[in-house]
Tab-separated table of C-alpha atoms in Angstrom:
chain	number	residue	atom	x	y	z
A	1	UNK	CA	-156.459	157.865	118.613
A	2	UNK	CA	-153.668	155.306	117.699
A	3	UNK	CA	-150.339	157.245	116.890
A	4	UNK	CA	-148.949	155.654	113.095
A	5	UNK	CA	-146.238	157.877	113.026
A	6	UNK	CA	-142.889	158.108	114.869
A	7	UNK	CA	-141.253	161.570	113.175
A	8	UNK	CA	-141.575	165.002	115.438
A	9	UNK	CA	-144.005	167.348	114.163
A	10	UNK	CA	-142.438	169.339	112.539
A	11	UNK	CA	-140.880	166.639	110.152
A	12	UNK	CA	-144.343	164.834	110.195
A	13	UNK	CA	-146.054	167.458	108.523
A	14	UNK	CA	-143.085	168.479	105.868
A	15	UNK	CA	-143.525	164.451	105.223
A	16	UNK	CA	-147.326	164.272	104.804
A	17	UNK	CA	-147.120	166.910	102.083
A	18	UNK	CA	-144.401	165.200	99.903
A	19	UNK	CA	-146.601	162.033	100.736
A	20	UNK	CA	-149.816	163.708	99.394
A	21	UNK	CA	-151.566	162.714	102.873
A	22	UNK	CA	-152.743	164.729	105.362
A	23	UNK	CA	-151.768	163.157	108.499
A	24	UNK	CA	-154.466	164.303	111.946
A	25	UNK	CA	-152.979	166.278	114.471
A	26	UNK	CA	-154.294	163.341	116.924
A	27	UNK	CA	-152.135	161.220	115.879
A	28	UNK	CA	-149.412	162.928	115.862
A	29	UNK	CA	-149.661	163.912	119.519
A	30	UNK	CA	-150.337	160.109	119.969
A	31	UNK	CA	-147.212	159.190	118.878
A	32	UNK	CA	-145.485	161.653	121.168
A	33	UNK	CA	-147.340	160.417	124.307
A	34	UNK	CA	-146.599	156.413	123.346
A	35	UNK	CA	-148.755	153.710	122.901
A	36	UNK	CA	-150.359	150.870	124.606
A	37	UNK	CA	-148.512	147.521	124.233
A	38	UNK	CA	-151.808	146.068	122.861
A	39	UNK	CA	-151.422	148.117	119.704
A	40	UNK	CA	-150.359	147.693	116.677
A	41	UNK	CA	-149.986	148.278	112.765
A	42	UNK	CA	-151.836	145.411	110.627
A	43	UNK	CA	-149.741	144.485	107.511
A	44	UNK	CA	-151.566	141.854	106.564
A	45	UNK	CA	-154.959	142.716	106.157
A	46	UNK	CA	-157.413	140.794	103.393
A	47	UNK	CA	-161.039	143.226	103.142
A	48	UNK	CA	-162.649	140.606	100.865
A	49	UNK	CA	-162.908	136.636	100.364
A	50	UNK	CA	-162.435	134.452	98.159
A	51	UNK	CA	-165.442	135.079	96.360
A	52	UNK	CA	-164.708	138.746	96.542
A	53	UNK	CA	-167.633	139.712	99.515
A	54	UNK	CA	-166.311	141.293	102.990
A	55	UNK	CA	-166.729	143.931	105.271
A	56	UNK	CA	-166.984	148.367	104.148
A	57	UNK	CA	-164.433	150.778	104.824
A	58	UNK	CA	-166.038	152.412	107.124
A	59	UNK	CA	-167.260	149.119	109.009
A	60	UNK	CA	-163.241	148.394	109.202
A	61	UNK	CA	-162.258	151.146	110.571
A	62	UNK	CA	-164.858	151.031	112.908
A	63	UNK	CA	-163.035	147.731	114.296
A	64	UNK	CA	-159.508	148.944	114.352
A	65	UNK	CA	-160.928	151.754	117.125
A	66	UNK	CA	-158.062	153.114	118.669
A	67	UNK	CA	-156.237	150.151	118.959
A	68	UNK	CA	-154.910	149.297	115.348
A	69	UNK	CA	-153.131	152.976	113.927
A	70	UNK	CA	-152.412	151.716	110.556
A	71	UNK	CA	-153.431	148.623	107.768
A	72	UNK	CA	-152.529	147.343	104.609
A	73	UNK	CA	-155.625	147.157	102.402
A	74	UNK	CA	-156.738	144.324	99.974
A	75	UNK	CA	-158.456	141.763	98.576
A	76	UNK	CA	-157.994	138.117	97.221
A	77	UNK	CA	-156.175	137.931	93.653
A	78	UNK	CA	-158.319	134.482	93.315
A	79	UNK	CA	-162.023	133.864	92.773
A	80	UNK	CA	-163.526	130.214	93.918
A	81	UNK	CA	-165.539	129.416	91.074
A	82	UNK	CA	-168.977	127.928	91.881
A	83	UNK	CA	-169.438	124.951	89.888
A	84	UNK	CA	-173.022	123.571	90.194
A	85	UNK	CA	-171.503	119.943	89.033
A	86	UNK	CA	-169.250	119.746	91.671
A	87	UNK	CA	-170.934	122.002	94.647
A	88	UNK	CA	-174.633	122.095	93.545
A	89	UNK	CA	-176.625	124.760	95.298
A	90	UNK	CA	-174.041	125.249	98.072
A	91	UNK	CA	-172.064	128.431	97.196
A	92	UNK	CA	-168.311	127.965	98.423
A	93	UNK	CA	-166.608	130.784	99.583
A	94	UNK	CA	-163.116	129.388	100.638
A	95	UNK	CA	-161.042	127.456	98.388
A	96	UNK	CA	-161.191	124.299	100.810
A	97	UNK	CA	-165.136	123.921	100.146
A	98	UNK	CA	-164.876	123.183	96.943
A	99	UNK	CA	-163.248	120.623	93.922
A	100	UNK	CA	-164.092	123.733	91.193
A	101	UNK	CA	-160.859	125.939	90.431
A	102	UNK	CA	-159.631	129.238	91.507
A	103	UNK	CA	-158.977	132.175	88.396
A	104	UNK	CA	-157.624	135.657	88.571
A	105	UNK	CA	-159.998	138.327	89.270
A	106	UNK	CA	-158.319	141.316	88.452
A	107	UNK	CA	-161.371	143.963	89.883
A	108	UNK	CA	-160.178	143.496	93.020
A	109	UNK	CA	-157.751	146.234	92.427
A	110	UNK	CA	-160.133	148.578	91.363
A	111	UNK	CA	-162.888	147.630	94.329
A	112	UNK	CA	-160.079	148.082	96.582
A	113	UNK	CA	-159.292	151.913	95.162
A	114	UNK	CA	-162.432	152.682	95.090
A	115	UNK	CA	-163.096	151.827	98.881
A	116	UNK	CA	-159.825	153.604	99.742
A	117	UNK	CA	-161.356	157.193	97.736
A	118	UNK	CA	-164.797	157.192	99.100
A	119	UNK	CA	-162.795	157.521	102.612
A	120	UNK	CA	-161.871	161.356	103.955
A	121	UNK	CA	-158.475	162.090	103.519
A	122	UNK	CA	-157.823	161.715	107.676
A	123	UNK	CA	-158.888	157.948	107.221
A	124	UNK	CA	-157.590	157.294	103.932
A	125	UNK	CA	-154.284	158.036	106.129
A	126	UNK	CA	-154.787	154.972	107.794
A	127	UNK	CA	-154.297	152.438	105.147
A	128	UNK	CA	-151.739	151.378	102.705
A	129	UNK	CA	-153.813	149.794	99.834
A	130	UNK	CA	-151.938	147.208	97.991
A	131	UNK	CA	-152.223	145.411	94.161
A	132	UNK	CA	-153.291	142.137	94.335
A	133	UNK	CA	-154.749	141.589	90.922
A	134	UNK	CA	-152.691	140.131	88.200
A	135	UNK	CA	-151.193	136.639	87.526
A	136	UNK	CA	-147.581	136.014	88.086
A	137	UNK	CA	-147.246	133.666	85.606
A	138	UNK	CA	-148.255	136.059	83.214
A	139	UNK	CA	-145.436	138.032	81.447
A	140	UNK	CA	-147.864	140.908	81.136
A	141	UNK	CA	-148.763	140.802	84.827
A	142	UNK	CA	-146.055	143.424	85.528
A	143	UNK	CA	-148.296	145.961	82.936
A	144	UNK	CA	-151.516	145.330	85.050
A	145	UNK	CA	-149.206	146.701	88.091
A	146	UNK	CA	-148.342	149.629	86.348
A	147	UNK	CA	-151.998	150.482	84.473
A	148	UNK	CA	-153.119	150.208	88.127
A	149	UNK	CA	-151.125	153.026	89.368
A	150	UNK	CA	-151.528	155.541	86.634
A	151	UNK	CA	-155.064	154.758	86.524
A	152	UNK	CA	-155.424	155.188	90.292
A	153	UNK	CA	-152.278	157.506	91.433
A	154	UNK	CA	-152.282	158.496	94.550
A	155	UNK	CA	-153.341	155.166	96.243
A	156	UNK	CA	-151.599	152.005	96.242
A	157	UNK	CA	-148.608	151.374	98.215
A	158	UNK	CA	-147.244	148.200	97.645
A	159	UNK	CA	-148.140	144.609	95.815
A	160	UNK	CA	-149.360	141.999	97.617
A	161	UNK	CA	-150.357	139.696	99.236
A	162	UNK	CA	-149.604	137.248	96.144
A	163	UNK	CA	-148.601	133.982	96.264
A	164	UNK	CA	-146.221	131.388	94.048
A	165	UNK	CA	-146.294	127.798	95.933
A	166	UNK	CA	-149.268	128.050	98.227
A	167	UNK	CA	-150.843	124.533	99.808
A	168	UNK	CA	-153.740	123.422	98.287
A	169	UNK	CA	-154.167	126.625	96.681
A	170	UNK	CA	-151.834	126.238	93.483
A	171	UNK	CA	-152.902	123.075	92.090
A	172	UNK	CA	-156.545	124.598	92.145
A	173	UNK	CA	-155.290	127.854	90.150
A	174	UNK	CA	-156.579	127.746	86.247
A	175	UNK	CA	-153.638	127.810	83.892
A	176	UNK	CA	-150.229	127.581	83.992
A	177	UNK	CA	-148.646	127.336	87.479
A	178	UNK	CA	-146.800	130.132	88.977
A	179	UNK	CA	-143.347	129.358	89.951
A	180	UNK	CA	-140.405	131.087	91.922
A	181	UNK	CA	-138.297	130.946	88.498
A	182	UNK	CA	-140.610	132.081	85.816
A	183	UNK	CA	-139.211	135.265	84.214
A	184	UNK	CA	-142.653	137.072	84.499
A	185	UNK	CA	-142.340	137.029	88.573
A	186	UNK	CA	-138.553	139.153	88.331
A	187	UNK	CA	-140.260	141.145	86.079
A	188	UNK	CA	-142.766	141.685	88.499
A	189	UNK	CA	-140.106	142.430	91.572
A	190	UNK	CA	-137.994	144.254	89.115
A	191	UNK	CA	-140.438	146.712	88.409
A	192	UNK	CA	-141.644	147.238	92.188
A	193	UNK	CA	-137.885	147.918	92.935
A	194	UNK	CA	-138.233	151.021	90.189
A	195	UNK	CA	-141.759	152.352	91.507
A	196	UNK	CA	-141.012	151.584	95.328
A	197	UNK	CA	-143.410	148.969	95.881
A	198	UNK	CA	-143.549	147.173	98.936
A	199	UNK	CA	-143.841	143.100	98.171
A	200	UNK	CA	-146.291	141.007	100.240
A	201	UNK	CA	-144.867	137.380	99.132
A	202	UNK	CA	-146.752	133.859	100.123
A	203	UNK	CA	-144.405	131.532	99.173
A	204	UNK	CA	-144.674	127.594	101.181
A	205	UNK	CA	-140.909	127.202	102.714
A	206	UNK	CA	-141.767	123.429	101.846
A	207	UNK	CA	-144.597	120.911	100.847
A	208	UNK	CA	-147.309	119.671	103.140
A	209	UNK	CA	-146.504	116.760	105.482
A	210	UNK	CA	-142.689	117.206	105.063
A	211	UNK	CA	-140.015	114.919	106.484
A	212	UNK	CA	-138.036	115.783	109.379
A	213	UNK	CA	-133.999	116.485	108.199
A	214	UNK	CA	-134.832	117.001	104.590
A	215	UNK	CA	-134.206	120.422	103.327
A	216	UNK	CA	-137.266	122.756	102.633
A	217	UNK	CA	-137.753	122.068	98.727
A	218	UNK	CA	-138.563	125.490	97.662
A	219	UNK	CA	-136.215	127.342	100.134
A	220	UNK	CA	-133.004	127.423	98.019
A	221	UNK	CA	-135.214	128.776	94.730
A	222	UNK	CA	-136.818	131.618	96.992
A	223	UNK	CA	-133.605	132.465	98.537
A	224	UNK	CA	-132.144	132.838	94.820
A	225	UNK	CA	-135.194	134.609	93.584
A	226	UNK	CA	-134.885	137.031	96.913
A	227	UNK	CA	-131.084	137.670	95.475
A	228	UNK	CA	-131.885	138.239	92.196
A	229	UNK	CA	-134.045	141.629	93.338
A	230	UNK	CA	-131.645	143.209	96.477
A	231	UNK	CA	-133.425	146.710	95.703
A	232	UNK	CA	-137.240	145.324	96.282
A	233	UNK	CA	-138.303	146.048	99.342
A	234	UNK	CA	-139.895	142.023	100.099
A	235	UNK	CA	-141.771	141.065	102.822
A	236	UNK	CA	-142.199	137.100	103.096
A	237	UNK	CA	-145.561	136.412	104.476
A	238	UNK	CA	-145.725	134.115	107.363
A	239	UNK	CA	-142.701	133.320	107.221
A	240	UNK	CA	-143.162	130.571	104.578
A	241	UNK	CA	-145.367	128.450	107.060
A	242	UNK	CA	-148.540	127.471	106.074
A	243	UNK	CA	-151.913	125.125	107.407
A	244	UNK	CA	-150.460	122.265	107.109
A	245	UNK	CA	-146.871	123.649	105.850
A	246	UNK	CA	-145.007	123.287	109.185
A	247	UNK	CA	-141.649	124.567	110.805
A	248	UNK	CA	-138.863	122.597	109.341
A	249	UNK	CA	-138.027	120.197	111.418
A	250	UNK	CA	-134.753	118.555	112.110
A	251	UNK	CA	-133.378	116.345	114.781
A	252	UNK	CA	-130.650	116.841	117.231
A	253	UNK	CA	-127.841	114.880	115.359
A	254	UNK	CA	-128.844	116.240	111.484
A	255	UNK	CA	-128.815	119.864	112.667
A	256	UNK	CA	-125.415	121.097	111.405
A	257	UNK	CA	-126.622	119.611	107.870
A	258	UNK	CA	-130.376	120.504	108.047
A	259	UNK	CA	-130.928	123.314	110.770
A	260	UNK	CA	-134.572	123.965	112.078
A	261	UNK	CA	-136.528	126.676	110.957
A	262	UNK	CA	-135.468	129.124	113.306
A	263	UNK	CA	-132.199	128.477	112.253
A	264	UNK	CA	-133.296	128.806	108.358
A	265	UNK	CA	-134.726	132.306	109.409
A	266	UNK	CA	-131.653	133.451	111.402
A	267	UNK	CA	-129.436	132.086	108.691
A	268	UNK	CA	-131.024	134.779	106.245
A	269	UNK	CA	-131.598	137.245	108.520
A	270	UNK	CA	-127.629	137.150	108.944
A	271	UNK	CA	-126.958	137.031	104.901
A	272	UNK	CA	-125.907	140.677	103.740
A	273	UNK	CA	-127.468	139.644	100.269
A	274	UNK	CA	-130.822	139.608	102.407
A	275	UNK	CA	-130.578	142.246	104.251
A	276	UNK	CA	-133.543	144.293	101.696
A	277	UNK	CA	-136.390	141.351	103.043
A	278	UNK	CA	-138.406	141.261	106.047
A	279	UNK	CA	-140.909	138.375	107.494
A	280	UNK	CA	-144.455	138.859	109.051
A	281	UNK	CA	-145.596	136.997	111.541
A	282	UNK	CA	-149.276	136.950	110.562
A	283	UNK	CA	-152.166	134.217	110.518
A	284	UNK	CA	-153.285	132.657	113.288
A	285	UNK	CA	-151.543	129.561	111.564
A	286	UNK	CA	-148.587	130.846	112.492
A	287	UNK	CA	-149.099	131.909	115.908
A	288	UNK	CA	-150.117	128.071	116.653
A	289	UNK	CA	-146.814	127.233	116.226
A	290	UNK	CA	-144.853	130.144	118.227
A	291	UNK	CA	-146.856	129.775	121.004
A	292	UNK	CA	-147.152	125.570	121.078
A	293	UNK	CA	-144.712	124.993	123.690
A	294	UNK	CA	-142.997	126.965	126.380
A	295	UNK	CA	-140.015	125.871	124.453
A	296	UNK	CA	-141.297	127.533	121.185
A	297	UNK	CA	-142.418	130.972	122.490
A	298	UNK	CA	-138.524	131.204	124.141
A	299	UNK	CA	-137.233	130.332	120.697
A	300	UNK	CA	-139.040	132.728	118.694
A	301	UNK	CA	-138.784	135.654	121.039
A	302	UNK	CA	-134.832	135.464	121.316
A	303	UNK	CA	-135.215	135.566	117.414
A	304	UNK	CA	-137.443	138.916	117.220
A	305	UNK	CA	-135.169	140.358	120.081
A	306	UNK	CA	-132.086	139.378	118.284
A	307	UNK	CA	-133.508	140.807	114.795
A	308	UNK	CA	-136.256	143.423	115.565
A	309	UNK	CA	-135.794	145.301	112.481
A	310	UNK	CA	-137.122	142.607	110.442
A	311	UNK	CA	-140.566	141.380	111.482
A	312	UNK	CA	-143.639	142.459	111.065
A	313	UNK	CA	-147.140	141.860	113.173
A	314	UNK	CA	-150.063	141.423	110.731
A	315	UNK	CA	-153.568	139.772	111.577
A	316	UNK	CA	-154.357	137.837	107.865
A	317	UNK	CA	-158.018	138.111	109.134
A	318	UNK	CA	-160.079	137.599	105.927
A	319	UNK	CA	-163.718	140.497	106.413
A	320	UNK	CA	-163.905	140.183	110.200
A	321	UNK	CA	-167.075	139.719	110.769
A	322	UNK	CA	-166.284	142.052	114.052
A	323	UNK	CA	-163.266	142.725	116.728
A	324	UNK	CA	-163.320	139.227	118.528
A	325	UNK	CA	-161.800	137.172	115.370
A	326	UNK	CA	-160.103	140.020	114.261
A	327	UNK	CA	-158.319	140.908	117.548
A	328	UNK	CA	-157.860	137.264	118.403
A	329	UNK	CA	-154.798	136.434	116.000
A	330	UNK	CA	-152.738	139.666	118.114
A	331	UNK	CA	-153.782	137.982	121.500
A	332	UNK	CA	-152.587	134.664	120.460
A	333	UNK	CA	-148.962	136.430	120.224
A	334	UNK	CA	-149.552	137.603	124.409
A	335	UNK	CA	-146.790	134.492	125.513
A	336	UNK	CA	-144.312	136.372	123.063
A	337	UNK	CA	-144.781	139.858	123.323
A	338	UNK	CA	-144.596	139.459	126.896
A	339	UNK	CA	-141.473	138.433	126.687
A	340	UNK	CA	-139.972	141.311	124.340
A	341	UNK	CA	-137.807	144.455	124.710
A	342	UNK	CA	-139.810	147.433	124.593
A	343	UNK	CA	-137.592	148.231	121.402
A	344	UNK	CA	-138.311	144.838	119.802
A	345	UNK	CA	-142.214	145.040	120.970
A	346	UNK	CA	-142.519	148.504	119.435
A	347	UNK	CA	-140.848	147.650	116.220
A	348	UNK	CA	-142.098	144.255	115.516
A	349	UNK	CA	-146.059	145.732	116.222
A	350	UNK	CA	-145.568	149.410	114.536
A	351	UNK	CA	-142.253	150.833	113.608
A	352	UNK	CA	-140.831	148.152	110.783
A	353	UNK	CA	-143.997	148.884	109.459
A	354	UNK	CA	-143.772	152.592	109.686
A	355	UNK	CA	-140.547	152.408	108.131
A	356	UNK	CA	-141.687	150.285	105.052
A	357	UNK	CA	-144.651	151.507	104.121
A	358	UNK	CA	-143.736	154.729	104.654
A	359	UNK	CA	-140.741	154.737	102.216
A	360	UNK	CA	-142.934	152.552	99.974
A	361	UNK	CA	-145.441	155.608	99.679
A	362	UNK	CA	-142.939	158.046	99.171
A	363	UNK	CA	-141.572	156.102	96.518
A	364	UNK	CA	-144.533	155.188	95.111
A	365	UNK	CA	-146.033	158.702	94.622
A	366	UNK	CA	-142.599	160.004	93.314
A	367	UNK	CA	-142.650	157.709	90.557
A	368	UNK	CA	-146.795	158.254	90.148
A	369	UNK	CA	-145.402	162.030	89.228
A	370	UNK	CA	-142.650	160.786	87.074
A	371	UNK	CA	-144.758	159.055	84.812
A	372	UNK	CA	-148.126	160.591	84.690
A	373	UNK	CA	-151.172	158.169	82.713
C-alpha cells in the first residue's frame, strides 16, 4: 500500500493519536521502504459535479489502488441550474452546457462528511476532506465555515477549492460577484489562519484572451490579498492559469517591465511576505502548457527544482468515471518529472503535501477541541 507518511514510527504513531487518526501499519512500513516515482498525493481532488452527482467513497478509493497514498476530498460549491427555457429537456451538467446560472449549494459540505464517516477509520486516513460550501461574497460565509466544523469535528481539513475570478464561471454565479477585495473573503482567510485551515484558492492570474506585455489584471490585488493573511496557510490552484486563461506572455524586449509567467511565479516564490503560499500544479489545463514545447517542460522543471517546497501535484479530475482519465492528468506531467531531483520529485508529488495537510489537521482538530459545538 502507498506510504502517506514520512515520520519514523515511533513519531508516526505519537502523531496519529494527537491527530485523532489511526494511521495502518502498511503504510507506515511503505514509507520506510520508498515509493514508486509514479506515485503520488492528490490535492486537488473534486468527488462530485457540477450538478452535485459523482463517483462513492469506496468506488474512489478503489481507483487510487496503491498508487495514490493520500487525497483531498470535495465537491463543487456551485450548482448548474437546469433551466427548461434555455436547455429544454437536455440536463447540463458542466457550466459550459448551459446559458442558466450557477448558485451556492451549501450540502455539499455535509454530502462530503458524510461520505468521509461511512469510511473505516484506516481509509478515512486517506483523505483530507475540505469546505467548499459557502459564498465568499457573503459576510456570513466565514460562519458557514465554522458551523461546519463544530457540526462535523473531526473531519475537515482545509477550505477549498473556492474560487474569486474564475473564466466563464463568475459572470454565471447568481448574486453579487465575488472579488479579491471584498471584506467577507479576509474574513474568510482570517479565520482559517485561527482554526488551521488549509486554503485551496482559484483565482484567474488574468482575463481570457490577454495581450502579450500587459500586466496580469488581477495579479497585483491577489498578491495584496495573499499579504494581507501571512499566517493562512494558501495554496493557489493552478497556478492562476485557466482554459483559456494562459501563461502571461511577454516578449523579449518588454521583459524587464512585464516578465513572463515563470518569472511572475519565481518573483513570489522569492518575496519573504509570500513565503506562507504554495501553487499546485493540477488540471490537465495546466499540464498542456508545461509540457507544450521542449522549451516549456525545461522552464518549468528548473522552477520546481529551484523551489520544491512550494508545489503541489493534484489531478482536478471531476468523479472519474475510472483510472484512465483519472491517472491521465499525472502522466501528462512524465516530460517534467523526468527531469526532476529525486528531492524535488518526492516533494512536489507527496511531501509538500504531507507537510500541509498534515499541520492543517493538527491544527484543525486542536481548535475543534478548543471550541466544542
Amino acid at each position: 500500500m502507498t506510504p502517506i507518511l514520512r515520520l519514523r514510527p515511533a513519531v508516526l504513531l505519537a502523531s496519529a493519536a494527537v491527530v485523532g487518526l489511526l494511521i495502518p501499519s502498511a503504510l507506515i512500513a511503505g514509507r520506510q521502504a520508498g515509493a514508486p516515482a509514479d506515485t503520488f498525493h492528490d490535492s486537488h481532488f473534486h468527488l462530485t459535479n457540477y450538478v452535485q452527482q459523482g463517483i462513492s467513497g469506496p468506488a474512489f478509493l478503489k481507483i487510487m489502488g496503491t498508487r495514490v497514498g493520500r487525497s483531498t476530498l470535495f465537491g463543487i460549491p456551485l450548482q448548474q441550474q437546469w433551466s427548461h427555457a434555455n436547455s429544454g429537456d437536455f440536463a447540463p451538467t458542466y457550466y459550459l452546457q448551459s446559458d442558466a446560472p450557477l448558485y451556492y449549494y451549501s450540502f455539499t459540505d455535509a454530502y462530503i462528511a458524510s461520505v468521509y464517516r461511512g469510511l473505516s477509520t484506516q481509509d478515512q486516513a486517506r483523505f483530507d476532506p475540505m469546505i467548499t460550501g459557502f459564498n465568499p461574497a457573503d459576510m456570513y460565509g466565514v460562519d458557514h465555515i465554522r458551523r461546519v466544523l463544530k457540526v462535523f469535528p473531526g473531519v475537515f481539513t482545509g477550505i477549498g477549492e473556492f474560487s474569486i475570478h474564475k473564466e466563464f464561471v463568475s459572470a454565471k454565479v447568481s448574486g453579487e460577484t465575488a472579488s479579491l477585495t471584498n471584506p467577507a473573503l479576509d474574513r474568510i482567510l482570517a479565520f482559517a489562519a485561527e482554526a488551521g485551515l488549509v486554503v485551496i484558492l482559484h483565482n484567474d492570474i488574468d482575463m481570457p484572451f490577454a495581450k502579450a506585455d500587459t500586466e496580469p489584471v488581477y495579479l497585483a490585488q491577489m498578491k495584496a490579498l495573499l499579504k494581507r493573511h501571512p499566517k493562512t496557510a494558501i495554496i493557489w490552484a493552478h497556478m492562476g492559469l485557466g482554459r483559456i486563461v494562459h501563461p502571461v506572455i511577454s516578449s523579449a524586449g518588454a521583459a524587464e517591465r512585464s516578465p513572463g509567467q515563470i518569472g511572475i511565479v519565481e518573483a513570489m516564490l522569492l518575496d519573504p511576505a509570500l513565503r506562507h503560499v504554495s501553487f499546485d500544479i493540477s488540471w490537465d489545463e495546466v499540464a498542456k502548457y508545461a509540457v507544450a514545447s521542449p522549451e516549456a517542460i525545461t522552464r518549468v522543471a528548473a522552477v520546481l527544482n529551484k523551489y520544491p517546497d512550494r508545489f503541489l501535484f493534484g489531478t482536478d479530475t471531476v468523479a472519474p468515471a475510472g483510472p484512465a482519465p483519472y491517472y491521465a492528468v499525472f502522466d501528462m506531467w512524465a516530460p517534467v518529472w523526468k527531469l526532476l531531483t529525486p528531492d524535488a520529485s518526492e516533494k512536489v508529488r507527496r511531501g509538500n503535501y504531507e507537510r500541509l495537510f498534515n499541520e492543517g489537521r493538527r491544527r484543525v482538530r486542536a481548535w475543534e477541541k478548543a471550541n466544542p459545538q
